mmCIF file of C-alpha atoms and ligand atoms in Angstrom:
data_model
loop_
_atom_site.group_PDB
_atom_site.id
_atom_site.type_symbol
_atom_site.label_atom_id
_atom_site.label_comp_id
_atom_site.label_asym_id
_atom_site.label_seq_id
_atom_site.Cartn_x
_atom_site.Cartn_y
_atom_site.Cartn_z
ATOM 1 C CA MET P 1 7.638 -6.969 -1.755
ATOM 2 C CA THR P 2 3.771 -7.337 -1.010
ATOM 3 C CA PHE P 3 1.703 -4.496 0.314
ATOM 4 C CA LEU P 4 -0.703 -7.081 1.738
ATOM 5 C CA PRO P 5 -0.952 -7.339 5.508
ATOM 6 C CA ASP P 6 0.404 -10.740 7.303
ATOM 7 C CA GLN P 7 -1.858 -13.371 7.337
ATOM 8 C CA TRP P 8 -4.350 -11.070 5.222
ATOM 9 C CA ARG P 9 -6.770 -13.580 3.577
ATOM 10 C CA PRO P 10 -9.979 -12.651 1.443
ATOM 11 C CA GLN P 11 -13.243 -13.351 3.271
ATOM 12 C CA PRO P 12 -15.852 -14.820 1.658
ATOM 13 C CA ASN P 13 -18.592 -12.016 1.562
ATOM 14 C CA MET P 14 -16.601 -9.089 1.988
ATOM 15 C CA LEU P 15 -17.306 -7.239 -1.044
ATOM 16 C CA ALA P 16 -21.425 -7.631 -0.406
ATOM 17 C CA GLU P 17 -22.916 -4.488 -0.533
ATOM 18 C CA LYS P 18 -20.427 -2.903 -2.984
ATOM 19 C CA THR P 19 -20.614 -1.750 -6.665
ATOM 20 C CA LEU P 20 -17.470 -1.881 -8.398
ATOM 21 C CA LEU P 21 -16.724 -0.653 -11.950
ATOM 22 C CA ILE P 22 -14.184 -2.724 -14.146
ATOM 23 C CA THR P 23 -12.825 -1.138 -17.282
ATOM 24 C CA GLY P 24 -11.537 -3.612 -19.716
ATOM 25 C CA ALA P 25 -13.588 -6.507 -18.370
ATOM 26 C CA GLY P 26 -13.936 -8.739 -20.829
ATOM 27 C CA ASP P 27 -10.041 -10.735 -21.043
ATOM 28 C CA GLY P 28 -6.894 -10.783 -18.811
ATOM 29 C CA ILE P 29 -6.557 -9.128 -15.422
ATOM 30 C CA GLY P 30 -9.838 -7.332 -15.810
ATOM 31 C CA LYS P 31 -11.782 -10.630 -16.304
ATOM 32 C CA ALA P 32 -10.357 -12.252 -13.511
ATOM 33 C CA ALA P 33 -10.903 -9.228 -11.081
ATOM 34 C CA ALA P 34 -14.161 -9.119 -12.119
ATOM 35 C CA LEU P 35 -15.099 -12.385 -11.575
ATOM 36 C CA SER P 36 -13.218 -12.565 -8.109
ATOM 37 C CA PHE P 37 -14.867 -9.367 -6.974
ATOM 38 C CA ALA P 38 -18.432 -10.860 -7.961
ATOM 39 C CA ARG P 39 -17.116 -14.088 -6.105
ATOM 40 C CA HIS P 40 -16.639 -12.173 -2.914
ATOM 41 C CA GLY P 41 -20.697 -10.581 -3.072
ATOM 42 C CA ALA P 42 -19.594 -7.768 -5.297
ATOM 43 C CA GLU P 43 -22.439 -6.337 -7.924
ATOM 44 C CA VAL P 44 -19.802 -5.830 -10.898
ATOM 45 C CA LEU P 45 -20.383 -3.297 -14.348
ATOM 46 C CA LEU P 46 -18.238 -4.554 -17.055
ATOM 47 C CA LEU P 47 -16.843 -1.891 -19.219
ATOM 48 C CA GLY P 48 -15.003 -3.189 -22.295
ATOM 49 C CA ARG P 49 -15.051 -3.301 -25.919
ATOM 50 C CA THR P 50 -15.888 -6.220 -27.297
ATOM 51 C CA GLU P 51 -19.375 -7.022 -25.914
ATOM 52 C CA ALA P 52 -19.107 -11.123 -26.289
ATOM 53 C CA LYS P 53 -16.449 -11.307 -23.743
ATOM 54 C CA LEU P 54 -18.504 -8.939 -21.339
ATOM 55 C CA GLU P 55 -21.566 -11.404 -21.979
ATOM 56 C CA ALA P 56 -19.472 -14.265 -21.256
ATOM 57 C CA VAL P 57 -18.003 -13.378 -17.935
ATOM 58 C CA TYR P 58 -21.633 -11.875 -17.070
ATOM 59 C CA ASP P 59 -23.090 -15.612 -18.115
ATOM 60 C CA THR P 60 -20.146 -16.648 -15.699
ATOM 61 C CA ILE P 61 -21.506 -14.538 -12.310
ATOM 62 C CA ILE P 62 -24.962 -15.342 -13.250
ATOM 63 C CA ALA P 63 -24.226 -19.548 -13.453
ATOM 64 C CA GLU P 64 -21.772 -18.837 -9.885
ATOM 65 C CA GLY P 65 -24.981 -17.226 -8.478
ATOM 66 C CA GLY P 66 -23.344 -14.006 -8.316
ATOM 67 C CA ALA P 67 -25.293 -10.219 -8.187
ATOM 68 C CA VAL P 68 -26.902 -9.616 -11.630
ATOM 69 C CA PRO P 69 -23.854 -7.467 -13.169
ATOM 70 C CA GLY P 70 -24.444 -4.910 -15.479
ATOM 71 C CA ILE P 71 -22.520 -4.505 -19.426
ATOM 72 C CA ILE P 72 -21.184 -0.982 -20.451
ATOM 73 C CA PRO P 73 -20.176 -2.142 -24.312
ATOM 74 C CA THR P 74 -17.537 1.242 -24.742
ATOM 75 C CA ASP P 75 -14.949 1.678 -27.200
ATOM 76 C CA LEU P 76 -12.653 3.693 -24.935
ATOM 77 C CA ALA P 77 -10.432 4.813 -28.049
ATOM 78 C CA LYS P 78 -13.070 6.449 -29.292
ATOM 79 C CA VAL P 79 -15.300 7.753 -26.399
ATOM 80 C CA SER P 80 -15.898 11.349 -25.940
ATOM 81 C CA HIS P 81 -16.020 13.650 -22.269
ATOM 82 C CA ASP P 82 -20.313 13.809 -23.234
ATOM 83 C CA ASP P 83 -20.643 9.762 -23.777
ATOM 84 C CA LEU P 84 -18.632 9.446 -20.424
ATOM 85 C CA ILE P 85 -20.841 12.050 -18.702
ATOM 86 C CA ALA P 86 -23.955 10.506 -20.152
ATOM 87 C CA LEU P 87 -22.870 6.884 -19.058
ATOM 88 C CA ALA P 88 -22.449 8.414 -15.447
ATOM 89 C CA GLY P 89 -25.833 10.189 -15.824
ATOM 90 C CA GLU P 90 -27.661 6.533 -16.711
ATOM 91 C CA LEU P 91 -25.760 5.023 -13.826
ATOM 92 C CA ALA P 92 -27.142 7.371 -11.486
ATOM 93 C CA ASN P 93 -30.272 6.858 -12.463
ATOM 94 C CA SER P 94 -30.197 3.259 -11.833
ATOM 95 C CA ILE P 95 -27.496 2.708 -8.789
ATOM 96 C CA PRO P 96 -27.273 4.949 -5.528
ATOM 97 C CA LYS P 97 -23.307 4.773 -5.071
ATOM 98 C CA LEU P 98 -20.315 3.091 -6.972
ATOM 99 C CA ASP P 99 -17.624 2.118 -4.503
ATOM 100 C CA GLY P 100 -15.025 1.245 -6.717
ATOM 101 C CA LEU P 101 -13.524 1.928 -10.209
ATOM 102 C CA LEU P 102 -11.027 -0.328 -11.516
ATOM 103 C CA HIS P 103 -8.754 1.040 -14.378
ATOM 104 C CA ASN P 104 -7.540 -1.589 -16.357
ATOM 105 C CA ALA P 105 -8.155 -1.043 -19.480
ATOM 106 C CA SER P 106 -5.090 -0.324 -21.921
ATOM 107 C CA ILE P 107 -3.669 -1.103 -25.141
ATOM 108 C CA LEU P 108 0.275 -1.865 -25.324
ATOM 109 C CA GLY P 109 0.425 -0.132 -28.986
ATOM 110 C CA ASP P 110 3.732 -1.074 -30.927
ATOM 111 C CA ARG P 111 7.287 -2.365 -29.474
ATOM 112 C CA LYS P 112 9.588 0.342 -31.389
ATOM 113 C CA PRO P 113 12.086 2.670 -30.847
ATOM 114 C CA LEU P 114 10.354 6.576 -30.384
ATOM 115 C CA ALA P 115 12.232 7.432 -33.359
ATOM 116 C CA GLN P 116 9.554 5.079 -35.126
ATOM 117 C CA THR P 117 6.648 5.557 -33.251
ATOM 118 C CA SER P 118 3.795 6.463 -35.330
ATOM 119 C CA ALA P 119 1.903 9.994 -33.640
ATOM 120 C CA ALA P 120 -1.751 8.495 -34.869
ATOM 121 C CA LEU P 121 -0.758 5.353 -32.615
ATOM 122 C CA TRP P 122 0.932 7.545 -29.708
ATOM 123 C CA HIS P 123 -2.736 9.648 -29.742
ATOM 124 C CA GLN P 124 -4.449 6.238 -29.151
ATOM 125 C CA ILE P 125 -2.472 4.854 -26.750
ATOM 126 C CA MET P 126 -2.651 8.303 -24.621
ATOM 127 C CA GLN P 127 -6.566 8.225 -25.065
ATOM 128 C CA VAL P 128 -7.434 4.671 -24.243
ATOM 129 C CA ASN P 129 -4.321 4.616 -21.100
ATOM 130 C CA VAL P 130 -5.117 7.710 -19.578
ATOM 131 C CA ASN P 131 -7.174 10.291 -21.199
ATOM 132 C CA ALA P 132 -10.550 8.047 -20.794
ATOM 133 C CA ALA P 133 -8.874 7.088 -16.941
ATOM 134 C CA PHE P 134 -9.553 11.164 -16.311
ATOM 135 C CA MET P 135 -12.362 11.368 -18.296
ATOM 136 C CA LEU P 136 -14.264 8.113 -16.667
ATOM 137 C CA THR P 137 -13.035 9.157 -13.115
ATOM 138 C CA GLN P 138 -13.975 13.000 -13.371
ATOM 139 C CA ALA P 139 -17.456 11.635 -14.461
ATOM 140 C CA LEU P 140 -17.675 9.042 -11.721
ATOM 141 C CA LEU P 141 -16.685 11.312 -8.830
ATOM 142 C CA PRO P 142 -19.889 12.382 -7.450
ATOM 143 C CA MET P 143 -21.286 8.660 -7.402
ATOM 144 C CA LEU P 144 -18.149 7.646 -5.613
ATOM 145 C CA GLU P 145 -18.486 10.218 -2.917
ATOM 146 C CA GLN P 146 -21.525 8.836 -2.386
ATOM 147 C CA ALA P 147 -20.027 5.855 -0.842
ATOM 148 C CA PRO P 148 -19.445 5.128 2.768
ATOM 149 C CA LEU P 149 -15.617 4.723 1.485
ATOM 150 C CA ALA P 150 -14.730 4.428 -2.462
ATOM 151 C CA SER P 151 -11.468 3.245 -3.948
ATOM 152 C CA VAL P 152 -10.162 3.933 -7.032
ATOM 153 C CA VAL P 153 -7.390 1.549 -8.485
ATOM 154 C CA PHE P 154 -5.181 2.739 -11.614
ATOM 155 C CA THR P 155 -3.405 -0.106 -13.196
ATOM 156 C CA SER P 156 0.300 0.929 -13.647
ATOM 157 C CA SER P 157 3.631 -0.768 -15.051
ATOM 158 C CA GLY P 158 7.193 -1.892 -14.382
ATOM 159 C CA VAL P 159 7.955 0.372 -17.597
ATOM 160 C CA GLY P 160 5.550 3.646 -15.557
ATOM 161 C CA ARG P 161 8.119 3.461 -12.858
ATOM 162 C CA GLN P 162 11.831 2.872 -14.899
ATOM 163 C CA GLY P 163 11.461 3.894 -18.740
ATOM 164 C CA ARG P 164 12.579 1.080 -20.146
ATOM 165 C CA ALA P 165 13.500 1.310 -24.714
ATOM 166 C CA PHE P 166 11.237 0.303 -26.928
ATOM 167 C CA TRP P 167 8.259 0.472 -24.370
ATOM 168 C CA GLY P 168 7.152 4.090 -26.261
ATOM 169 C CA GLY P 169 3.770 5.614 -25.760
ATOM 170 C CA TYR P 170 2.912 2.634 -23.528
ATOM 171 C CA ALA P 171 5.643 3.584 -20.760
ATOM 172 C CA VAL P 172 4.739 7.014 -20.639
ATOM 173 C CA SER P 173 1.405 6.399 -20.664
ATOM 174 C CA LYS P 174 1.763 4.512 -17.824
ATOM 175 C CA PHE P 175 4.344 6.908 -16.261
ATOM 176 C CA ALA P 176 1.199 9.477 -16.656
ATOM 177 C CA THR P 177 -1.013 7.312 -14.968
ATOM 178 C CA GLU P 178 1.161 7.531 -12.007
ATOM 179 C CA GLY P 179 0.857 11.355 -11.984
ATOM 180 C CA LEU P 180 -3.074 10.593 -12.453
ATOM 181 C CA MET P 181 -3.112 9.059 -8.910
ATOM 182 C CA GLN P 182 -0.887 10.991 -7.111
ATOM 183 C CA VAL P 183 -2.602 14.338 -7.933
ATOM 184 C CA LEU P 184 -5.955 12.830 -7.468
ATOM 185 C CA ALA P 185 -4.888 10.810 -4.286
ATOM 186 C CA ASP P 186 -3.449 14.638 -2.901
ATOM 187 C CA GLU P 187 -6.873 16.454 -3.491
ATOM 188 C CA LEU P 188 -9.286 13.655 -2.136
ATOM 189 C CA GLY P 189 -7.347 11.893 0.437
ATOM 190 C CA GLU P 190 -7.837 14.505 3.346
ATOM 191 C CA THR P 191 -11.362 15.521 2.239
ATOM 192 C CA SER P 192 -13.086 12.777 0.758
ATOM 193 C CA ASN P 193 -14.013 9.161 1.401
ATOM 194 C CA ILE P 194 -12.500 8.290 -2.130
ATOM 195 C CA ARG P 195 -9.076 6.443 -1.936
ATOM 196 C CA VAL P 196 -6.646 6.557 -5.131
ATOM 197 C CA ASN P 197 -3.722 4.191 -5.307
ATOM 198 C CA SER P 198 -1.870 2.865 -8.424
ATOM 199 C CA LEU P 199 -1.326 -1.013 -8.842
ATOM 200 C CA ASN P 200 1.906 -2.682 -10.977
ATOM 201 C CA PRO P 201 0.307 -5.991 -11.444
ATOM 202 C CA GLY P 202 4.372 -7.568 -12.406
ATOM 203 C CA ALA P 203 4.468 -9.903 -15.761
ATOM 204 C CA VAL P 204 0.946 -11.806 -15.648
ATOM 205 C CA ASN P 205 0.015 -14.813 -18.284
ATOM 206 C CA THR P 206 -2.383 -12.443 -20.634
ATOM 207 C CA ALA P 207 -2.843 -11.587 -24.102
ATOM 208 C CA MET P 208 -0.806 -8.472 -23.558
ATOM 209 C CA ARG P 209 2.103 -10.031 -21.857
ATOM 210 C CA ARG P 210 2.191 -12.944 -24.611
ATOM 211 C CA THR P 211 2.457 -9.886 -27.230
ATOM 212 C CA ALA P 212 5.076 -8.273 -25.794
ATOM 213 C CA TYR P 213 7.052 -11.306 -25.159
ATOM 214 C CA PRO P 214 6.036 -13.587 -28.034
ATOM 215 C CA ALA P 215 9.098 -16.046 -27.585
ATOM 216 C CA GLU P 216 8.735 -16.560 -23.638
ATOM 217 C CA PRO P 217 6.953 -19.630 -22.422
ATOM 218 C CA PRO P 218 3.217 -19.046 -21.147
ATOM 219 C CA GLN P 219 3.926 -20.515 -17.935
ATOM 220 C CA THR P 220 6.763 -18.356 -17.122
ATOM 221 C CA ASN P 221 4.257 -16.224 -15.553
ATOM 222 C CA PRO P 222 1.325 -16.597 -12.978
ATOM 223 C CA SER P 223 -2.244 -16.113 -14.213
ATOM 224 C CA PRO P 224 -4.328 -13.722 -13.120
ATOM 225 C CA GLU P 225 -6.323 -15.481 -10.764
ATOM 226 C CA ALA P 226 -3.149 -16.216 -8.601
ATOM 227 C CA LEU P 227 -2.397 -12.897 -7.677
ATOM 228 C CA MET P 228 -5.990 -11.623 -7.123
ATOM 229 C CA GLN P 229 -5.832 -11.252 -3.727
ATOM 230 C CA HIS P 230 -4.486 -7.747 -4.252
ATOM 231 C CA TRP P 231 -7.034 -6.308 -6.414
ATOM 232 C CA LEU P 232 -9.638 -7.761 -3.350
ATOM 233 C CA PHE P 233 -7.478 -5.996 -0.947
ATOM 234 C CA LEU P 234 -7.902 -2.810 -2.550
ATOM 235 C CA MET P 235 -11.430 -2.646 -3.220
ATOM 236 C CA SER P 236 -11.625 -4.152 0.344
ATOM 237 C CA ASP P 237 -12.482 -1.982 3.309
ATOM 238 C CA ASP P 238 -9.497 -3.374 4.424
ATOM 239 C CA SER P 239 -6.871 -1.188 2.628
ATOM 240 C CA ARG P 240 -9.163 2.138 3.670
ATOM 241 C CA ASN P 241 -5.685 3.497 4.943
ATOM 242 C CA ILE P 242 -3.604 3.148 1.838
ATOM 243 C CA ASN P 243 -3.957 6.287 -0.548
ATOM 244 C CA GLY P 244 -1.608 7.912 -2.830
ATOM 245 C CA GLU P 245 0.231 4.497 -3.188
ATOM 246 C CA ALA P 246 2.478 3.038 -6.153
ATOM 247 C CA LEU P 247 1.907 -0.917 -5.511
ATOM 248 C CA SER P 248 2.847 -3.811 -6.872
ATOM 249 C CA ALA P 249 1.640 -7.638 -7.113
ATOM 250 C CA GLN P 250 4.626 -8.729 -7.587
ATOM 251 C CA SER P 251 8.019 -8.239 -5.833
HETATM 252 P P1 LIG A 301 -5.208 -7.876 -21.726
HETATM 253 O O1 LIG A 301 -4.754 -6.897 -23.397
HETATM 254 O O2 LIG A 301 -4.992 -9.212 -21.584
HETATM 255 O O3 LIG A 301 -6.495 -6.984 -21.416
HETATM 256 C C1 LIG A 301 -6.873 -5.692 -21.622
HETATM 257 C C2 LIG A 301 -8.323 -5.326 -21.627
HETATM 258 O O4 LIG A 301 -8.550 -3.975 -21.499
HETATM 259 C C3 LIG A 301 -9.337 -6.387 -22.629
HETATM 260 O O5 LIG A 301 -10.236 -6.977 -21.851
HETATM 261 C C4 LIG A 301 -9.531 -5.134 -23.552
HETATM 262 O O6 LIG A 301 -10.849 -5.875 -24.671
HETATM 263 C C5 LIG A 301 -9.396 -4.274 -22.761
HETATM 264 N N1 LIG A 301 -9.380 -2.858 -24.049
HETATM 265 C C6 LIG A 301 -8.464 -2.772 -24.437
HETATM 266 N N2 LIG A 301 -8.293 -1.315 -25.387
HETATM 267 C C7 LIG A 301 -9.892 -1.005 -25.260
HETATM 268 C C8 LIG A 301 -10.656 -0.168 -25.773
HETATM 269 N N3 LIG A 301 -10.165 0.794 -26.625
HETATM 270 N N4 LIG A 301 -11.958 -0.282 -24.779
HETATM 271 C C9 LIG A 301 -12.182 -0.508 -23.762
HETATM 272 N N5 LIG A 301 -11.425 -1.914 -23.572
HETATM 273 C C10 LIG A 301 -10.496 -2.022 -24.224
HETATM 274 O O7 LIG A 301 -4.061 -6.946 -21.121
HETATM 275 P P2 LIG A 301 -4.026 -7.084 -19.503
HETATM 276 O O8 LIG A 301 -4.897 -7.889 -18.587
HETATM 277 O O9 LIG A 301 -2.421 -7.957 -19.186
HETATM 278 O O10 LIG A 301 -3.687 -6.036 -18.797
HETATM 279 C C11 LIG A 301 -4.828 -5.102 -17.826
HETATM 280 C C12 LIG A 301 -3.879 -4.335 -16.921
HETATM 281 O O11 LIG A 301 -2.273 -4.393 -16.779
HETATM 282 C C13 LIG A 301 -3.274 -3.308 -18.306
HETATM 283 O O12 LIG A 301 -3.532 -1.957 -17.465
HETATM 284 C C14 LIG A 301 -1.902 -3.620 -18.534
HETATM 285 O O13 LIG A 301 -1.382 -2.126 -18.963
HETATM 286 C C15 LIG A 301 -1.591 -3.874 -17.236
HETATM 287 N N6 LIG A 301 -0.177 -4.820 -16.859
HETATM 288 C C16 LIG A 301 -0.363 -6.137 -17.641
HETATM 289 C C17 LIG A 301 0.608 -6.418 -17.459
HETATM 290 C C18 LIG A 301 0.957 -8.431 -17.906
HETATM 291 O O14 LIG A 301 2.149 -8.559 -17.648
HETATM 292 N N7 LIG A 301 -0.164 -8.730 -18.363
HETATM 293 C C19 LIG A 301 2.259 -6.247 -16.974
HETATM 294 C C20 LIG A 301 1.999 -4.905 -16.208
HETATM 295 C C21 LIG A 301 0.718 -4.212 -16.275
HETATM 296 P P3 LIG A 301 -10.876 -6.217 -25.326
HETATM 297 O O15 LIG A 301 -10.957 -8.147 -24.851
HETATM 298 O O16 LIG A 301 -12.077 -6.004 -26.298
HETATM 299 O O17 LIG A 301 -9.774 -6.398 -26.523
#
């Protein structure tokens, strides 16, 4: 069931005046979201680990006449709390507020039984998918508080709502993502301008999906672009009354 209101359509400039940070903005769903937000008027801050991919997204936005994006090359597998505090400080020197934060970057890890999962890979998955999201959110809270209305969206998964064999650390990291969302939403919902939700994209034709299901014809699943109205809605003020919800972009 979609959570979009009946007849809801994104309005052309509805994200004008907003600054939105997207993690994993160089590829897949994060890239589509960054381009879509920019096409609807937002200034986007592109965070990701492969600078060349971020530059390609930057170039597309400039070519389309969008607001000049920011590029933040960051490997979330290696980033420290101090790095992210420093990043937030630099951002605060150049922009007055942050209106939205899309936690999208994740790694899949190995599709293996827990009995065979390497502890090192487990830690890496938790670092990228959970710890970095916690640390980045905490560092950016003061800037989110400066926005009239701010939206934090965590990216979940079906296996973060119902555990499934062989999804290992990835599934557990997505349960943790849901927990992070719930705690933060409960803390901020009544007392701040910040709303916090999670979004399960469902099966989407990206590199991650193709890796997880190598035998599946890629066209089985929608492209990220085909689903973008859900991300647009959650970053627009039209979702101002939604907080603490575990949402899905596909039924
Ligand atoms: P992709 O693998 O296609 O893209 C993931 C993005 O995250 C890439 O841009 C990647 O950067 C970035 N990233 C990965 N590791 C790091 C890191 N250490 N530091 C910074 N950036 C990093 O995945 P999807 O677009 O498919 O997934 C997006 C989100 O949606 C994820 O949270 C995923 O769990 C979730 N999801 C996806 C589903 C699907 O069917 N596609 C289903 C359910 C959930 P780079 O390009 O440089 O590698």
